[in-house]
Coordinates of C-alpha atoms in Angstrom, one line a residue:
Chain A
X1 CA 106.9 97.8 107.2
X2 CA 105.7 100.7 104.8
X3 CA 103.1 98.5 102.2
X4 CA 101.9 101.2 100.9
X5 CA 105.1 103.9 99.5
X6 CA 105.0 106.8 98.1
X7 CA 108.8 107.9 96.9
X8 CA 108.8 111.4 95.7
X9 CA 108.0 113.5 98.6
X10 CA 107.3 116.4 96.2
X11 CA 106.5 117.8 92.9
X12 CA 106.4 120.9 91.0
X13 CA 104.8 121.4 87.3
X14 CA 103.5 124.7 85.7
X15 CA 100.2 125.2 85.7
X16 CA 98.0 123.5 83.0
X17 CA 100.7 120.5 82.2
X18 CA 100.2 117.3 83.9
X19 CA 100.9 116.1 87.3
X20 CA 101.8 112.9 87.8
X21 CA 102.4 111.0 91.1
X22 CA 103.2 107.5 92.1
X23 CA 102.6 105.0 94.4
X24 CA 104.4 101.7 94.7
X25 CA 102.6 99.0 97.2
X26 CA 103.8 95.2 98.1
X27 CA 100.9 93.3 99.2
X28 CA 99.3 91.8 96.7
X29 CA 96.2 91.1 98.4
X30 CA 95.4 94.7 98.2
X31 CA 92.4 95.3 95.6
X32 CA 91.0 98.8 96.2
X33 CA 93.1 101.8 95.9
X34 CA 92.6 105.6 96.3
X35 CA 93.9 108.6 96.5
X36 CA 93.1 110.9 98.6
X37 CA 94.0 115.0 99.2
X38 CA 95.1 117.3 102.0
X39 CA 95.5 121.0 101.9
X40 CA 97.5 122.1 105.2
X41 CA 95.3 121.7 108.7
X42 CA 92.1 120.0 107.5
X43 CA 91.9 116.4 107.1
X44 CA 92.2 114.4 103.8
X45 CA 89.4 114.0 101.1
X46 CA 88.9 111.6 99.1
X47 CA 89.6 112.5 95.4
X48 CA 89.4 109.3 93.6
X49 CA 89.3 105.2 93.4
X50 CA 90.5 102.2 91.6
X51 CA 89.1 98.6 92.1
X52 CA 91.5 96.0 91.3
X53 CA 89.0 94.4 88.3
X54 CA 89.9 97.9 86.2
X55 CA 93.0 99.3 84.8
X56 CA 91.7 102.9 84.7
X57 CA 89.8 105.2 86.2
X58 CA 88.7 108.3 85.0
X59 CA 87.1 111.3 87.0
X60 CA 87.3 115.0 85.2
X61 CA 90.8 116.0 85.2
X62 CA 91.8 113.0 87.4
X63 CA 92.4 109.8 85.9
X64 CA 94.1 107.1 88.2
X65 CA 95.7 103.8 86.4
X66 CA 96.6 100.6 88.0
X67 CA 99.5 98.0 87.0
X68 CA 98.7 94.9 89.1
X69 CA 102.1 92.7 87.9
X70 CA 103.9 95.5 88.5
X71 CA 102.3 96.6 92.1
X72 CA 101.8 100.5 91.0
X73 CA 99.7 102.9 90.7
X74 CA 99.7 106.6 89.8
X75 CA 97.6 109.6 89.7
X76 CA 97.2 111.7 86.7
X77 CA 95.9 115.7 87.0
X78 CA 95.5 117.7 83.2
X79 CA 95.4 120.3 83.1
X80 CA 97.0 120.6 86.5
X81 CA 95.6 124.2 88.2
X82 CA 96.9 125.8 91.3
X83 CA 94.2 125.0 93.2
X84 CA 95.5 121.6 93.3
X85 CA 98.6 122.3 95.4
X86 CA 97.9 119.8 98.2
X87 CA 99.6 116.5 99.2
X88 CA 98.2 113.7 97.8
X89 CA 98.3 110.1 99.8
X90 CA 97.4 107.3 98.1
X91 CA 95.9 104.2 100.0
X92 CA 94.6 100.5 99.5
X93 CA 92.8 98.4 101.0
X94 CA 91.5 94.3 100.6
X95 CA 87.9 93.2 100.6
X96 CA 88.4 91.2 104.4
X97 CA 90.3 93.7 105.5
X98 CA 89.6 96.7 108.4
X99 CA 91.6 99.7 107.3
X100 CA 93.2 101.7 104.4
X101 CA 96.8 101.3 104.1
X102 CA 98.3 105.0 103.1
X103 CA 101.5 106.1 101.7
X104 CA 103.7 109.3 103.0
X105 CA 102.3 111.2 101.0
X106 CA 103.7 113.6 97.4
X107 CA 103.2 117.4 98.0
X108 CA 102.2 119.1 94.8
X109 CA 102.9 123.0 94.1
X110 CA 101.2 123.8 90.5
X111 CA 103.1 127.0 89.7
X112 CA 100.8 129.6 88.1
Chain B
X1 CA 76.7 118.0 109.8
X2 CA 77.0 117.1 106.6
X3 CA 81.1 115.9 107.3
X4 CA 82.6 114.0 110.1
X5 CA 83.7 116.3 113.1
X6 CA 86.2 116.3 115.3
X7 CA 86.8 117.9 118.4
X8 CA 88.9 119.5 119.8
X9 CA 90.7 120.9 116.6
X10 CA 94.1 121.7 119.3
X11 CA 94.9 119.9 122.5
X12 CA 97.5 120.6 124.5
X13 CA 98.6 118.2 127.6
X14 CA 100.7 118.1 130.1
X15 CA 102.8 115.3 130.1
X16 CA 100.9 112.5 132.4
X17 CA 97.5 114.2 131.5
X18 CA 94.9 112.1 129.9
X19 CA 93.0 113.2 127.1
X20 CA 89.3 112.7 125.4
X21 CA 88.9 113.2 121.7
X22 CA 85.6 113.2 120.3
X23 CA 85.0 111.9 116.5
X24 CA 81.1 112.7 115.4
X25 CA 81.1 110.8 112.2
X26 CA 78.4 111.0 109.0
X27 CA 74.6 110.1 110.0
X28 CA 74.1 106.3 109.6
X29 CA 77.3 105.5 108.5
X30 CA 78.5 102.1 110.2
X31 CA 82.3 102.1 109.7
X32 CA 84.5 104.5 111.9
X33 CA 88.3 104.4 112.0
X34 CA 90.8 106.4 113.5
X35 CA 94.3 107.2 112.9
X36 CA 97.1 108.6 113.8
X37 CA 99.4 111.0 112.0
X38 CA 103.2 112.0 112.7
X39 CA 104.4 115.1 111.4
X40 CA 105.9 114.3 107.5
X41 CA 103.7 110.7 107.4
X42 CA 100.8 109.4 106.0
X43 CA 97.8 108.2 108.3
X44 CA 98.2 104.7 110.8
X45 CA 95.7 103.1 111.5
X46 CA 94.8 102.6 114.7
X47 CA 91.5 101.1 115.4
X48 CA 88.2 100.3 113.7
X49 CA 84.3 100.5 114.8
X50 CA 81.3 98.5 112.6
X51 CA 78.4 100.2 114.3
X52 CA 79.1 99.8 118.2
X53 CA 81.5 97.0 117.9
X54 CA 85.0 97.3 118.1
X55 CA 86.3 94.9 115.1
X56 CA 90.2 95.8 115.0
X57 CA 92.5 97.8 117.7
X58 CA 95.7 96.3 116.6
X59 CA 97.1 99.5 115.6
X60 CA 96.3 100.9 119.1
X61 CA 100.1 101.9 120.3
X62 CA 99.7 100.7 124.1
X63 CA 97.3 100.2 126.4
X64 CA 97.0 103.4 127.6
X65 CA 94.6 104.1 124.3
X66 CA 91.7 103.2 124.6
X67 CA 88.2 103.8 121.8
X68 CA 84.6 103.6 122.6
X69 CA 81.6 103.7 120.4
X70 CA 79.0 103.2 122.9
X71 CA 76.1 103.5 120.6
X72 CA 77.5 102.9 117.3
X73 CA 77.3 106.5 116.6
X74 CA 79.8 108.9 118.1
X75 CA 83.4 108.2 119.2
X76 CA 86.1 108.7 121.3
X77 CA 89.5 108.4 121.9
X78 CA 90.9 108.4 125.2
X79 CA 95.4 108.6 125.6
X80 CA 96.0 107.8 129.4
X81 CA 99.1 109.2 131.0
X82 CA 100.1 111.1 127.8
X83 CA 104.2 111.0 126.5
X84 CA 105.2 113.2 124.4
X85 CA 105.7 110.3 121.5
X86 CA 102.0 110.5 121.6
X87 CA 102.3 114.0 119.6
X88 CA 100.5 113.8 116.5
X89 CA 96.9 114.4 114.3
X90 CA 94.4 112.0 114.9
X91 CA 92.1 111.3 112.7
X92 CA 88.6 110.4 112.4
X93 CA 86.7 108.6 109.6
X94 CA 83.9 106.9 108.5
X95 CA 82.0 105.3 105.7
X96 CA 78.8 104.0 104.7
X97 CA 79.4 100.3 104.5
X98 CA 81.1 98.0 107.2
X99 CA 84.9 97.8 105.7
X100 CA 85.6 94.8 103.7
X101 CA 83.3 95.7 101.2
X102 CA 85.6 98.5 99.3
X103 CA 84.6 102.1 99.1
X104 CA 85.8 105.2 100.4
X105 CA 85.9 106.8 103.8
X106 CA 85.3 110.2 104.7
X107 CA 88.0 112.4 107.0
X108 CA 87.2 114.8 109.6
X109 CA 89.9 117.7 109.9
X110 CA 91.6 115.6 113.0
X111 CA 92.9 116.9 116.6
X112 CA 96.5 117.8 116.9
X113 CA 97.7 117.2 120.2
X114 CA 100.7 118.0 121.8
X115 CA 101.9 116.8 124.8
X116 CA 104.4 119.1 126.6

C-alpha cells in the first residue's frame, strides 16, 4: 500500500520556467516531508524539507509547500536549469516513527 | 569520508550465493537505514539501526536478510541463498539524530546486485 505517491512519472519544461512536481500521501500521521534527488547511478540527496507546523519552505530556487487537509505537497524549481534533470522522490516521515516513506519518483528533463 | 559509503558499488551472484554488503555511514551519526530499490521505484525500507541496536527489521523481505551493526558504526547487509527477486540497489543511510526526531538522512550511492 503506496502512502507516499508520486503520479507523473515525468516532466519536461524549458529551461528557466518553473518545475513543478507533486506528491500526494494518505497517512495523516505523517509530519516531516522531503524531497530528495537522484542523478542516474549515485544514490539520492537530500534537496529540501517541510515540517508539518509550516506551509512553506523556501531554499534558493527550491521552495516546497504543504496542504495538510488536502494530504499534498509539491516541489517548486525557478528558474528551472539543466542541471536539475534528475528524478526527484519525495518522502515523509512521523516523529515515532523508524523510516522515510518515499514516493516513485518524477524524472525531470529541463530542456536548454 | 565526508559521505556515507557503500561497498561494493556492483555485485553480481550466482543464484544460491550469499552476499555481504557493507554501508560505512557519516562519523557519529546514530541512525542507519537501509533500503531497497527496484528498477522504476522509489526506496523500501528495510531495516533501521540507533547506534548498535537494531530498532526496526520489518521491512526485511525474509529471513534470509539479515543486518548487523556490531559497533554502532559500520554496517552490513547479508542476502542468504540469493533469488533473483532479490535484484535491486540497496541503499544505505544515515543521520545525525536517532529517527523519530525529524531531520534528514544522508544516501550513499547504493550496491546494485544482480543475481543470475
Amino acid at each position: 500500500d503506496q502512502q507516499v505517491k508520486q503520479n507523473s512519472p515525468s516532466l519536461s519544461v524549458q529551461e528557466g520556467r518553473i518545475s513543478i512536481l507533486n506528491c500526494d500521501y494518505t497517512n495523516s500521521m505523517f509530519d516531516y516531508f522531503l524531497w530528495y534527488k537522484k542523478y542516474p547511478a549515485e544514490g539520492p540527496t537530500f534537496l529540501i524539507s517541510i515540517s508539518s507546523i509550516k506551509d512553506k519552505n523556501e531554499d534558493g530556487r527550491f521552495t516546497v509547500f504543504l496542504n495538510k487537509s488536502a494530504k499534498h505537497l509539491s516541489l517548486h524549481i525557478v528558474p528551472s536549469q539543466p542541471g536539475d534533470s534528475a528524478v526527484y522522490f519525495c518522502a515523509a516521515s512521523w516523529n515515532t516513527g523508524n523510516q522515510f516513506y518515499f514516493g516513485t519518483g518524477t524524472s525531470l528533463t529541463v530542456i536548454p | 569520508g565526508a559521505g556515507v559509503s557503500q561497498s561494493p558499488r556492483y555485485k553480481v551472484a550466482k543464484r544460491g550465493q550469499d552476499v555481504a554488503l557493507r554501508c560505512d555511514p557519516i562519523s557519529g551519526h546514530v541512525s542507519l537505514f537501509w533500503y531497497q530499490q527496484a528498477l522504476g521505484q522509489g526506496p523500501e525500507f528495510l531495516t533501521y539501526f540507533q547506534n548498535e541496536a537494531q530498532l526496526d527489521k520489518s521491512g526485511l523481505p525474509s529471513d534470509r536478510f539479515f543486518a548487523e551493526r556490531p559497533e554502532g558504526s559500520v554496517s552490513t547487509l547479508k542476502i542468504q541463498r540469493t533469488q533473483q527477486e532479490d535484484s535491486a540497489v540497496y541503499l544505505c543511510a544515515s543521520s545525525l539524530v536517532g529517527a523519530g526526531v525529524n531531520t534528514e538522512a544522508f544516501f550513499g550511492q547504493g550496491t546494485r546486485l544482480t543475481v543470475v
